[in-house]
C-alpha cells in the first residue's frame, strides 16, 4: 500500500507544485516576480535526495530550512526580499509572512501593542478573545447595532464612549459579511485619545488595491488574511506595522506565536497572492449583480462577499446548491454567503448568478411555512424542472456599475442605513462577566434551553461567538447550532453549562 503514496493527491501537491502555482494565473510574469517561488522552482530542477524533514520525502518543494532556502525566523535572503516587496505594496514599515493563518497575526499584534485594556466589538473573531485571555488584556466590549438579524460595525457614539481609558481599539474590517468599518473616523478617534488602532483584516487582503478602504491606510497594526480573499494556500497570512518602533515589537511577537516549521509552498503563495493583479472585470460584474437585486443581496462595501438573503429557507437553498455542485462559504440560517476572489473565473460567477436567479424566483414564491429550518427537506426542490424553468425566466441583464466613489460611500453608511443580513444571536452579557460557577458539565444541546453557557460557542465560520460564558441559552440559538454543518465550542453535540451560577 505504501507504493501507492505517490498517487495520492496530497503527495501529488508537493511533486506538482509548479503546475499548481501556474494554475492560479495565466500571467507567468506574476510568478517570475516572486522571490520565494523562483527559489523553489530553481532548486526543484536539480537532483534532490531528501534526508531532512518533512517525513514524506516528496522532493524539493515542501522543504525545511536548507542552505539555499532562507529562514522565516531570521530572514536574510529570498524571504527577506519577499517581505520587503510586500511591505512596499501594503505601505507598512514592515510586514511579516505567516503560515499559521490570521489567528497568529491577531495574537502577534495584540502582544506587540502592549495594551492592557482594549475596546473590541462584541462580534470579533474568537482569536481576539482567546488572545486577550492569554495575554491578560482587559476587554471593553463594544455593542454593535443590528439590521435584518445581522450585527454591523460599532457606532461612532458607542466607540467614542467606550474607548475612554482603553490603550487600543480593535476593529474587524471588513467583517465576514463584507461590512466595512468607518475607518477614517476610528483613526481620528484614536489620534484624539492616544489609543492604538488595531485592525483585523482577515477578510480584507484584497483591499490593498483600494487604499481608501484598506486597513493598512489607517491602522497602527493590522492583519491581512491573504488566503481568504487572494489566491494563496490555506493558512497564508500577513501581519504588518505602520512604524519602525511597532515593527520591532511586532517582529518579536510574531517570533513567539508563529511556527518554527513554516510551509515553503504557503510562504511562496503569500508573496504570489499579494502580487496578483486586480480583477476589475470581475469586480464590475459582481457590483452589477448586486445592484440588480438590492432586496435579495446585501452589500456592505466588499465585493468579495456575496450575501444572498433567504431567511428561514437559507439552509434548504444551501443544500440544494450543493447538490448542483456549488458550495457556499457558509450559511447562518438567514444568509447564504458566497466568497469570491480576484482568482474567481468569470464563467464560474456567471454560473452562480444563473443558479441564484433561479433560487430567488423559486424560493421567493414559496410561503415561509413550506420550508422552515425545522423542515429543511431538500425534497421540496427535488423537481429540477421547476428550477430549470425559473432559470430560463431570468435572462442576463446588463447593469451600470457603481463608481468607486459610490462604493466607498455606501460602505461608510453602515451607521445610518444598514443593508446586510446575519445570523440571529442570543442576548449577550459582557465578555468578561463576573460569574461564580462551582462546576461545569456537558449536556446535550437540545436539553440546554434556559441554562447558562460556560464556554463560548458559535458557527464555524464565521467564528464569532453566538454565546459567551455567562449567557443564557435560548431556543433560537439551539436551533441554529443544531442545523449548521460546522460549529465551534461544542463537543459531540453537547454544550458546556454551569451547574450553578451566580451573577455578582
mmCIF file of C-alpha atoms in Angstrom, residues 50-411:
data_model
loop_
_atom_site.group_PDB
_atom_site.id
_atom_site.type_symbol
_atom_site.label_atom_id
_atom_site.label_comp_id
_atom_site.label_asym_id
_atom_site.label_seq_id
_atom_site.Cartn_x
_atom_site.Cartn_y
_atom_site.Cartn_z
ATOM 1 C CA UNK A 50 15.797 14.321 0.970
ATOM 2 C CA UNK A 51 17.451 13.286 4.210
ATOM 3 C CA UNK A 52 15.756 16.148 6.002
ATOM 4 C CA UNK A 53 12.250 16.925 7.214
ATOM 5 C CA UNK A 54 9.393 16.701 6.300
ATOM 6 C CA UNK A 55 8.917 12.976 6.518
ATOM 7 C CA UNK A 56 7.014 12.477 3.260
ATOM 8 C CA UNK A 57 10.343 12.802 1.358
ATOM 9 C CA UNK A 58 8.469 14.059 -1.690
ATOM 10 C CA UNK A 59 11.130 16.319 -3.081
ATOM 11 C CA UNK A 60 12.400 19.880 -3.257
ATOM 12 C CA UNK A 61 9.184 21.907 -2.985
ATOM 13 C CA UNK A 62 7.924 21.254 0.523
ATOM 14 C CA UNK A 63 11.231 21.579 2.343
ATOM 15 C CA UNK A 64 12.767 22.659 5.615
ATOM 16 C CA UNK A 65 15.370 25.372 6.231
ATOM 17 C CA UNK A 66 18.296 24.455 3.965
ATOM 18 C CA UNK A 67 21.457 26.228 2.869
ATOM 19 C CA UNK A 68 19.665 27.919 -0.039
ATOM 20 C CA UNK A 69 16.115 28.316 1.281
ATOM 21 C CA UNK A 70 16.426 31.198 3.780
ATOM 22 C CA UNK A 71 14.767 31.142 7.210
ATOM 23 C CA UNK A 72 11.464 32.798 8.141
ATOM 24 C CA UNK A 73 12.536 33.261 11.766
ATOM 25 C CA UNK A 74 15.608 35.261 10.743
ATOM 26 C CA UNK A 75 15.334 36.043 7.038
ATOM 27 C CA UNK A 76 18.234 37.450 5.075
ATOM 28 C CA UNK A 77 17.709 36.059 1.569
ATOM 29 C CA UNK A 78 14.667 35.436 -0.643
ATOM 30 C CA UNK A 79 12.190 35.549 2.261
ATOM 31 C CA UNK A 80 13.545 38.921 3.349
ATOM 32 C CA UNK A 81 13.306 40.179 -0.228
ATOM 33 C CA UNK A 82 9.716 38.929 -0.471
ATOM 34 C CA UNK A 83 8.717 40.578 2.812
ATOM 35 C CA UNK A 84 10.310 43.841 1.694
ATOM 36 C CA UNK A 85 8.341 43.718 -1.575
ATOM 37 C CA UNK A 86 5.133 43.002 0.319
ATOM 38 C CA UNK A 87 5.794 45.829 2.772
ATOM 39 C CA UNK A 88 6.211 48.282 -0.100
ATOM 40 C CA UNK A 89 2.947 47.131 -1.715
ATOM 41 C CA UNK A 90 0.977 47.360 1.539
ATOM 42 C CA UNK A 91 2.511 50.612 2.759
ATOM 43 C CA UNK A 92 3.921 49.271 6.029
ATOM 44 C CA UNK A 93 7.153 49.806 7.916
ATOM 45 C CA UNK A 94 7.412 46.012 7.998
ATOM 46 C CA UNK A 95 5.227 43.058 7.037
ATOM 47 C CA UNK A 96 5.703 39.509 8.259
ATOM 48 C CA UNK A 97 4.647 36.373 6.394
ATOM 49 C CA UNK A 98 2.559 33.930 8.416
ATOM 50 C CA UNK A 99 1.861 30.295 7.619
ATOM 51 C CA UNK A 100 -0.391 29.867 10.672
ATOM 52 C CA UNK A 101 -3.375 31.880 9.435
ATOM 53 C CA UNK A 102 -4.707 35.228 10.605
ATOM 54 C CA UNK A 103 -5.011 33.888 14.152
ATOM 55 C CA UNK A 104 -1.219 34.065 14.562
ATOM 56 C CA UNK A 105 -1.388 37.634 13.257
ATOM 57 C CA UNK A 106 -4.100 38.641 15.730
ATOM 58 C CA UNK A 107 -2.135 37.188 18.647
ATOM 59 C CA UNK A 108 1.048 38.885 17.438
ATOM 60 C CA UNK A 109 -0.445 42.349 17.072
ATOM 61 C CA UNK A 110 -2.174 42.089 20.466
ATOM 62 C CA UNK A 111 1.173 41.257 22.040
ATOM 63 C CA UNK A 112 3.036 43.945 20.097
ATOM 64 C CA UNK A 113 0.518 46.627 21.054
ATOM 65 C CA UNK A 114 1.420 46.348 24.731
ATOM 66 C CA UNK A 115 -2.219 47.144 25.515
ATOM 67 C CA UNK A 116 -3.647 46.244 28.892
ATOM 68 C CA UNK A 117 -7.189 47.420 28.166
ATOM 69 C CA UNK A 118 -8.662 47.198 24.678
ATOM 70 C CA UNK A 119 -12.018 48.188 23.167
ATOM 71 C CA UNK A 120 -13.382 45.359 20.997
ATOM 72 C CA UNK A 121 -16.659 44.943 19.106
ATOM 73 C CA UNK A 122 -18.594 42.032 20.592
ATOM 74 C CA UNK A 123 -18.736 40.200 17.232
ATOM 75 C CA UNK A 124 -14.944 39.928 16.939
ATOM 76 C CA UNK A 125 -13.312 36.662 15.897
ATOM 77 C CA UNK A 126 -12.709 34.078 18.634
ATOM 78 C CA UNK A 127 -8.936 34.558 18.275
ATOM 79 C CA UNK A 128 -9.304 38.097 19.652
ATOM 80 C CA UNK A 129 -10.984 36.822 22.809
ATOM 81 C CA UNK A 130 -8.521 33.961 23.161
ATOM 82 C CA UNK A 131 -5.577 36.313 22.673
ATOM 83 C CA UNK A 132 -6.815 38.766 25.278
ATOM 84 C CA UNK A 133 -7.352 35.927 27.730
ATOM 85 C CA UNK A 134 -3.882 34.541 27.058
ATOM 86 C CA UNK A 135 -2.184 37.933 27.402
ATOM 87 C CA UNK A 136 -4.244 39.180 30.345
ATOM 88 C CA UNK A 137 -5.767 42.067 28.391
ATOM 89 C CA UNK A 138 -8.989 43.514 29.759
ATOM 90 C CA UNK A 139 -11.740 43.787 27.150
ATOM 91 C CA UNK A 140 -14.088 46.739 26.905
ATOM 92 C CA UNK A 141 -16.986 45.304 24.907
ATOM 93 C CA UNK A 142 -18.467 47.491 22.192
ATOM 94 C CA UNK A 143 -22.136 46.872 21.474
ATOM 95 C CA UNK A 144 -22.971 46.733 17.794
ATOM 96 C CA UNK A 145 -26.216 47.683 16.051
ATOM 97 C CA UNK A 146 -28.104 45.065 14.093
ATOM 98 C CA UNK A 147 -30.055 45.169 10.865
ATOM 99 C CA UNK A 148 -32.023 42.263 9.430
ATOM 100 C CA UNK A 149 -30.603 39.921 12.086
ATOM 101 C CA UNK A 150 -27.009 40.957 11.426
ATOM 102 C CA UNK A 151 -24.500 42.653 13.738
ATOM 103 C CA UNK A 152 -22.911 45.612 11.976
ATOM 104 C CA UNK A 153 -19.875 47.710 12.830
ATOM 105 C CA UNK A 154 -19.835 49.571 16.182
ATOM 106 C CA UNK A 155 -21.286 53.067 16.001
ATOM 107 C CA UNK A 156 -19.368 56.280 16.406
ATOM 108 C CA UNK A 157 -21.225 57.117 19.624
ATOM 109 C CA UNK A 158 -20.660 53.710 21.230
ATOM 110 C CA UNK A 159 -16.964 53.663 20.335
ATOM 111 C CA UNK A 160 -16.363 57.251 21.460
ATOM 112 C CA UNK A 161 -17.945 56.431 24.811
ATOM 113 C CA UNK A 162 -16.207 53.130 25.489
ATOM 114 C CA UNK A 163 -12.703 53.953 24.219
ATOM 115 C CA UNK A 164 -12.015 56.245 27.155
ATOM 116 C CA UNK A 165 -9.348 54.637 29.305
ATOM 117 C CA UNK A 166 -8.511 51.984 26.692
ATOM 118 C CA UNK A 167 -4.985 51.583 25.355
ATOM 119 C CA UNK A 168 -6.180 50.352 21.979
ATOM 120 C CA UNK A 169 -9.174 49.885 19.717
ATOM 121 C CA UNK A 170 -9.510 46.671 17.694
ATOM 122 C CA UNK A 171 -11.814 46.760 14.679
ATOM 123 C CA UNK A 172 -12.646 43.991 12.212
ATOM 124 C CA UNK A 173 -12.867 45.390 8.689
ATOM 125 C CA UNK A 174 -14.276 44.013 6.545
ATOM 126 C CA UNK A 175 -16.228 41.558 8.657
ATOM 127 C CA UNK A 176 -17.306 38.140 7.392
ATOM 128 C CA UNK A 177 -20.381 39.656 5.728
ATOM 129 C CA UNK A 178 -18.417 42.344 3.900
ATOM 130 C CA UNK A 179 -19.283 45.256 6.189
ATOM 131 C CA UNK A 180 -16.602 47.926 6.073
ATOM 132 C CA UNK A 181 -15.908 49.946 9.213
ATOM 133 C CA UNK A 182 -15.792 53.736 9.331
ATOM 134 C CA UNK A 183 -12.002 53.639 9.424
ATOM 135 C CA UNK A 184 -11.342 57.375 8.874
ATOM 136 C CA UNK A 185 -13.436 58.147 11.980
ATOM 137 C CA UNK A 186 -11.811 55.432 14.083
ATOM 138 C CA UNK A 187 -8.356 56.679 13.048
ATOM 139 C CA UNK A 188 -9.245 60.228 14.084
ATOM 140 C CA UNK A 189 -10.717 58.965 17.362
ATOM 141 C CA UNK A 190 -7.557 57.052 18.212
ATOM 142 C CA UNK A 191 -5.405 60.066 17.370
ATOM 143 C CA UNK A 192 -7.554 62.143 19.720
ATOM 144 C CA UNK A 193 -7.438 59.672 22.626
ATOM 145 C CA UNK A 194 -3.917 58.357 22.136
ATOM 146 C CA UNK A 195 -5.072 54.787 21.620
ATOM 147 C CA UNK A 196 -3.532 52.444 19.079
ATOM 148 C CA UNK A 197 -5.746 51.302 16.210
ATOM 149 C CA UNK A 198 -5.541 47.572 15.517
ATOM 150 C CA UNK A 199 -7.435 46.147 12.540
ATOM 151 C CA UNK A 200 -8.259 42.517 11.961
ATOM 152 C CA UNK A 201 -8.325 42.485 8.182
ATOM 153 C CA UNK A 202 -8.502 38.702 7.920
ATOM 154 C CA UNK A 203 -11.107 39.128 5.172
ATOM 155 C CA UNK A 204 -9.600 42.178 3.513
ATOM 156 C CA UNK A 205 -6.280 41.152 1.992
ATOM 157 C CA UNK A 206 -7.561 42.099 -1.473
ATOM 158 C CA UNK A 207 -8.423 45.655 -0.409
ATOM 159 C CA UNK A 208 -4.865 46.932 -0.790
ATOM 160 C CA UNK A 209 -5.997 47.698 -4.345
ATOM 161 C CA UNK A 210 -8.397 50.287 -2.904
ATOM 162 C CA UNK A 211 -6.446 52.417 -0.438
ATOM 163 C CA UNK A 212 -9.458 54.399 0.803
ATOM 164 C CA UNK A 213 -10.974 51.318 2.432
ATOM 165 C CA UNK A 214 -7.820 49.286 3.149
ATOM 166 C CA UNK A 215 -6.870 48.536 6.769
ATOM 167 C CA UNK A 216 -3.219 49.486 6.231
ATOM 168 C CA UNK A 217 -4.139 53.059 5.347
ATOM 169 C CA UNK A 218 -5.429 53.670 8.884
ATOM 170 C CA UNK A 219 -4.100 51.061 11.329
ATOM 171 C CA UNK A 220 -1.045 51.073 13.566
ATOM 172 C CA UNK A 221 -1.041 47.264 13.430
ATOM 173 C CA UNK A 222 -3.079 45.104 11.093
ATOM 174 C CA UNK A 223 -3.620 41.600 9.756
ATOM 175 C CA UNK A 224 -4.219 40.579 6.140
ATOM 176 C CA UNK A 225 -5.760 37.119 5.799
ATOM 177 C CA UNK A 226 -4.263 36.594 2.363
ATOM 178 C CA UNK A 227 -5.558 33.054 1.815
ATOM 179 C CA UNK A 228 -9.182 34.084 2.300
ATOM 180 C CA UNK A 229 -9.607 36.646 -0.464
ATOM 181 C CA UNK A 230 -6.473 36.273 -2.606
ATOM 182 C CA UNK A 231 -5.032 33.211 -4.406
ATOM 183 C CA UNK A 232 -2.855 31.852 -1.594
ATOM 184 C CA UNK A 233 -2.785 28.439 0.021
ATOM 185 C CA UNK A 234 -4.830 27.932 3.189
ATOM 186 C CA UNK A 235 -3.200 29.459 6.312
ATOM 187 C CA UNK A 236 -1.257 32.058 4.331
ATOM 188 C CA UNK A 237 -1.479 35.461 6.028
ATOM 189 C CA UNK A 238 0.406 38.644 6.904
ATOM 190 C CA UNK A 239 0.746 40.929 9.902
ATOM 191 C CA UNK A 240 2.085 44.471 9.484
ATOM 192 C CA UNK A 241 3.142 47.530 11.451
ATOM 193 C CA UNK A 242 2.993 51.170 10.437
ATOM 194 C CA UNK A 243 6.042 52.499 12.325
ATOM 195 C CA UNK A 244 9.590 51.178 12.884
ATOM 196 C CA UNK A 245 9.065 51.046 16.665
ATOM 197 C CA UNK A 246 5.913 48.942 16.330
ATOM 198 C CA UNK A 247 7.620 46.844 13.653
ATOM 199 C CA UNK A 248 10.340 45.906 16.149
ATOM 200 C CA UNK A 249 7.752 44.892 18.749
ATOM 201 C CA UNK A 250 5.758 43.001 16.118
ATOM 202 C CA UNK A 251 8.811 41.065 14.933
ATOM 203 C CA UNK A 252 9.386 39.843 18.478
ATOM 204 C CA UNK A 253 5.697 38.952 18.926
ATOM 205 C CA UNK A 254 5.469 37.107 15.616
ATOM 206 C CA UNK A 255 8.531 35.085 16.558
ATOM 207 C CA UNK A 256 6.642 33.923 19.658
ATOM 208 C CA UNK A 257 3.384 32.923 18.005
ATOM 209 C CA UNK A 258 4.230 31.603 14.558
ATOM 210 C CA UNK A 259 5.562 28.127 13.890
ATOM 211 C CA UNK A 260 9.250 27.264 13.625
ATOM 212 C CA UNK A 261 8.348 24.872 10.790
ATOM 213 C CA UNK A 262 6.744 27.166 8.208
ATOM 214 C CA UNK A 263 5.483 25.745 4.937
ATOM 215 C CA UNK A 264 7.535 26.980 1.996
ATOM 216 C CA UNK A 265 4.690 26.449 -0.512
ATOM 217 C CA UNK A 266 2.447 28.581 1.740
ATOM 218 C CA UNK A 267 5.100 31.296 2.021
ATOM 219 C CA UNK A 268 5.546 31.299 -1.743
ATOM 220 C CA UNK A 269 1.791 31.554 -2.240
ATOM 221 C CA UNK A 270 1.508 34.538 0.128
ATOM 222 C CA UNK A 271 4.048 36.508 -1.886
ATOM 223 C CA UNK A 272 2.328 35.433 -5.086
ATOM 224 C CA UNK A 273 -1.111 36.461 -3.813
ATOM 225 C CA UNK A 274 -0.063 39.961 -2.774
ATOM 226 C CA UNK A 275 1.482 40.494 -6.222
ATOM 227 C CA UNK A 276 -1.568 39.085 -8.009
ATOM 228 C CA UNK A 277 -3.251 41.689 -10.259
ATOM 229 C CA UNK A 278 -6.603 43.292 -9.597
ATOM 230 C CA UNK A 279 -9.566 41.730 -11.419
ATOM 231 C CA UNK A 280 -11.583 44.801 -12.349
ATOM 232 C CA UNK A 281 -13.814 42.922 -14.795
ATOM 233 C CA UNK A 282 -14.960 40.534 -12.075
ATOM 234 C CA UNK A 283 -15.468 43.351 -9.563
ATOM 235 C CA UNK A 284 -17.687 45.181 -12.033
ATOM 236 C CA UNK A 285 -19.668 42.028 -12.813
ATOM 237 C CA UNK A 286 -20.301 41.404 -9.102
ATOM 238 C CA UNK A 287 -21.316 45.007 -8.426
ATOM 239 C CA UNK A 288 -23.716 44.894 -11.374
ATOM 240 C CA UNK A 289 -25.359 41.751 -9.999
ATOM 241 C CA UNK A 290 -25.632 43.318 -6.539
ATOM 242 C CA UNK A 291 -27.320 46.402 -7.972
ATOM 243 C CA UNK A 292 -29.794 44.202 -9.836
ATOM 244 C CA UNK A 293 -31.048 42.527 -6.636
ATOM 245 C CA UNK A 294 -30.968 45.106 -3.840
ATOM 246 C CA UNK A 295 -33.668 43.251 -1.882
ATOM 247 C CA UNK A 296 -32.014 39.848 -2.228
ATOM 248 C CA UNK A 297 -28.294 40.597 -1.881
ATOM 249 C CA UNK A 298 -26.891 42.659 0.957
ATOM 250 C CA UNK A 299 -23.776 44.703 0.197
ATOM 251 C CA UNK A 300 -21.558 46.252 2.852
ATOM 252 C CA UNK A 301 -18.819 47.588 0.591
ATOM 253 C CA UNK A 302 -16.695 44.491 -0.059
ATOM 254 C CA UNK A 303 -17.365 42.897 -3.443
ATOM 255 C CA UNK A 304 -15.860 39.516 -2.488
ATOM 256 C CA UNK A 305 -18.677 38.726 -0.040
ATOM 257 C CA UNK A 306 -21.932 37.944 -1.860
ATOM 258 C CA UNK A 307 -24.592 37.681 0.840
ATOM 259 C CA UNK A 308 -27.834 36.205 -0.510
ATOM 260 C CA UNK A 309 -30.728 36.539 1.921
ATOM 261 C CA UNK A 310 -33.164 33.605 2.022
ATOM 262 C CA UNK A 311 -34.390 33.868 5.611
ATOM 263 C CA UNK A 312 -35.667 30.596 7.033
ATOM 264 C CA UNK A 313 -35.114 28.939 3.642
ATOM 265 C CA UNK A 314 -31.353 29.524 3.767
ATOM 266 C CA UNK A 315 -30.277 26.020 4.799
ATOM 267 C CA UNK A 316 -32.551 24.489 2.162
ATOM 268 C CA UNK A 317 -31.022 26.685 -0.543
ATOM 269 C CA UNK A 318 -27.525 25.810 0.636
ATOM 270 C CA UNK A 319 -28.222 22.061 0.417
ATOM 271 C CA UNK A 320 -29.915 22.421 -2.971
ATOM 272 C CA UNK A 321 -26.942 24.287 -4.432
ATOM 273 C CA UNK A 322 -24.513 21.727 -3.022
ATOM 274 C CA UNK A 323 -26.410 19.016 -4.876
ATOM 275 C CA UNK A 324 -25.716 21.039 -8.015
ATOM 276 C CA UNK A 325 -22.007 21.302 -7.220
ATOM 277 C CA UNK A 326 -21.999 24.846 -5.832
ATOM 278 C CA UNK A 327 -20.537 25.245 -2.343
ATOM 279 C CA UNK A 328 -21.019 28.478 -0.428
ATOM 280 C CA UNK A 329 -18.648 29.712 2.268
ATOM 281 C CA UNK A 330 -21.299 29.313 4.945
ATOM 282 C CA UNK A 331 -24.978 29.530 5.828
ATOM 283 C CA UNK A 332 -26.120 31.107 9.068
ATOM 284 C CA UNK A 333 -29.803 30.218 8.879
ATOM 285 C CA UNK A 334 -30.640 33.524 7.211
ATOM 286 C CA UNK A 335 -27.905 34.332 4.694
ATOM 287 C CA UNK A 336 -26.029 32.084 2.286
ATOM 288 C CA UNK A 337 -22.639 33.713 1.792
ATOM 289 C CA UNK A 338 -20.567 33.169 -1.350
ATOM 290 C CA UNK A 339 -16.889 34.123 -1.143
ATOM 291 C CA UNK A 340 -15.183 35.381 -4.297
ATOM 292 C CA UNK A 341 -11.631 36.491 -5.030
ATOM 293 C CA UNK A 342 -9.706 38.043 -7.918
ATOM 294 C CA UNK A 343 -8.977 34.453 -8.988
ATOM 295 C CA UNK A 344 -12.671 33.574 -9.405
ATOM 296 C CA UNK A 345 -13.319 32.768 -13.053
ATOM 297 C CA UNK A 346 -15.952 34.878 -14.793
ATOM 298 C CA UNK A 347 -17.548 31.722 -16.210
ATOM 299 C CA UNK A 348 -17.977 30.326 -12.695
ATOM 300 C CA UNK A 349 -19.510 33.579 -11.476
ATOM 301 C CA UNK A 350 -21.975 33.523 -14.367
ATOM 302 C CA UNK A 351 -22.995 30.002 -13.348
ATOM 303 C CA UNK A 352 -23.542 31.206 -9.772
ATOM 304 C CA UNK A 353 -25.654 34.134 -10.993
ATOM 305 C CA UNK A 354 -27.829 31.792 -13.036
ATOM 306 C CA UNK A 355 -28.418 29.494 -10.080
ATOM 307 C CA UNK A 356 -29.128 32.358 -7.690
ATOM 308 C CA UNK A 357 -31.611 33.987 -10.063
ATOM 309 C CA UNK A 358 -33.489 30.706 -10.171
ATOM 310 C CA UNK A 359 -33.394 30.377 -6.395
ATOM 311 C CA UNK A 360 -34.580 33.963 -5.906
ATOM 312 C CA UNK A 361 -37.502 33.263 -8.204
ATOM 313 C CA UNK A 362 -38.415 29.802 -6.960
ATOM 314 C CA UNK A 363 -37.924 30.199 -3.218
ATOM 315 C CA UNK A 364 -39.310 33.710 -3.243
ATOM 316 C CA UNK A 365 -42.646 32.300 -4.376
ATOM 317 C CA UNK A 366 -42.849 29.707 -1.587
ATOM 318 C CA UNK A 367 -44.739 30.553 1.593
ATOM 319 C CA UNK A 368 -42.432 30.570 4.575
ATOM 320 C CA UNK A 369 -44.356 27.705 6.168
ATOM 321 C CA UNK A 370 -43.469 25.400 3.277
ATOM 322 C CA UNK A 371 -39.783 25.161 4.136
ATOM 323 C CA UNK A 372 -38.641 26.408 7.509
ATOM 324 C CA UNK A 373 -35.322 25.492 9.063
ATOM 325 C CA UNK A 374 -37.071 22.834 11.126
ATOM 326 C CA UNK A 375 -38.468 21.276 7.926
ATOM 327 C CA UNK A 376 -35.272 21.545 5.895
ATOM 328 C CA UNK A 377 -36.151 18.759 3.498
ATOM 329 C CA UNK A 378 -34.448 19.018 0.153
ATOM 330 C CA UNK A 379 -37.381 17.196 -1.430
ATOM 331 C CA UNK A 380 -39.242 20.474 -1.859
ATOM 332 C CA UNK A 381 -36.745 21.405 -4.534
ATOM 333 C CA UNK A 382 -36.061 17.942 -5.902
ATOM 334 C CA UNK A 383 -38.069 18.685 -9.026
ATOM 335 C CA UNK A 384 -35.285 20.274 -11.054
ATOM 336 C CA UNK A 385 -37.705 21.155 -13.845
ATOM 337 C CA UNK A 386 -39.140 23.876 -11.600
ATOM 338 C CA UNK A 387 -35.702 25.337 -11.025
ATOM 339 C CA UNK A 388 -34.820 24.980 -14.695
ATOM 340 C CA UNK A 389 -37.878 26.958 -15.737
ATOM 341 C CA UNK A 390 -37.030 29.595 -13.181
ATOM 342 C CA UNK A 391 -33.562 29.866 -14.708
ATOM 343 C CA UNK A 392 -34.996 30.354 -18.181
ATOM 344 C CA UNK A 393 -37.270 33.106 -16.912
ATOM 345 C CA UNK A 394 -34.303 35.130 -15.696
ATOM 346 C CA UNK A 395 -32.365 36.404 -18.688
ATOM 347 C CA UNK A 396 -28.967 38.046 -18.454
ATOM 348 C CA UNK A 397 -29.244 41.790 -17.909
ATOM 349 C CA UNK A 398 -26.523 44.403 -18.110
ATOM 350 C CA UNK A 399 -26.480 46.903 -15.266
ATOM 351 C CA UNK A 400 -24.428 50.035 -14.834
ATOM 352 C CA UNK A 401 -21.589 49.718 -12.389
ATOM 353 C CA UNK A 402 -21.235 51.785 -9.252
ATOM 354 C CA UNK A 403 -18.284 54.113 -9.329
ATOM 355 C CA UNK A 404 -15.515 53.810 -6.763
ATOM 356 C CA UNK A 405 -16.911 56.870 -5.002
ATOM 357 C CA UNK A 406 -20.377 55.303 -4.765
ATOM 358 C CA UNK A 407 -18.908 52.063 -3.488
ATOM 359 C CA UNK A 408 -16.917 53.778 -0.754
ATOM 360 C CA UNK A 409 -19.839 55.999 0.184
ATOM 361 C CA UNK A 410 -22.249 53.087 0.552
ATOM 362 C CA UNK A 411 -19.709 51.169 2.616
#
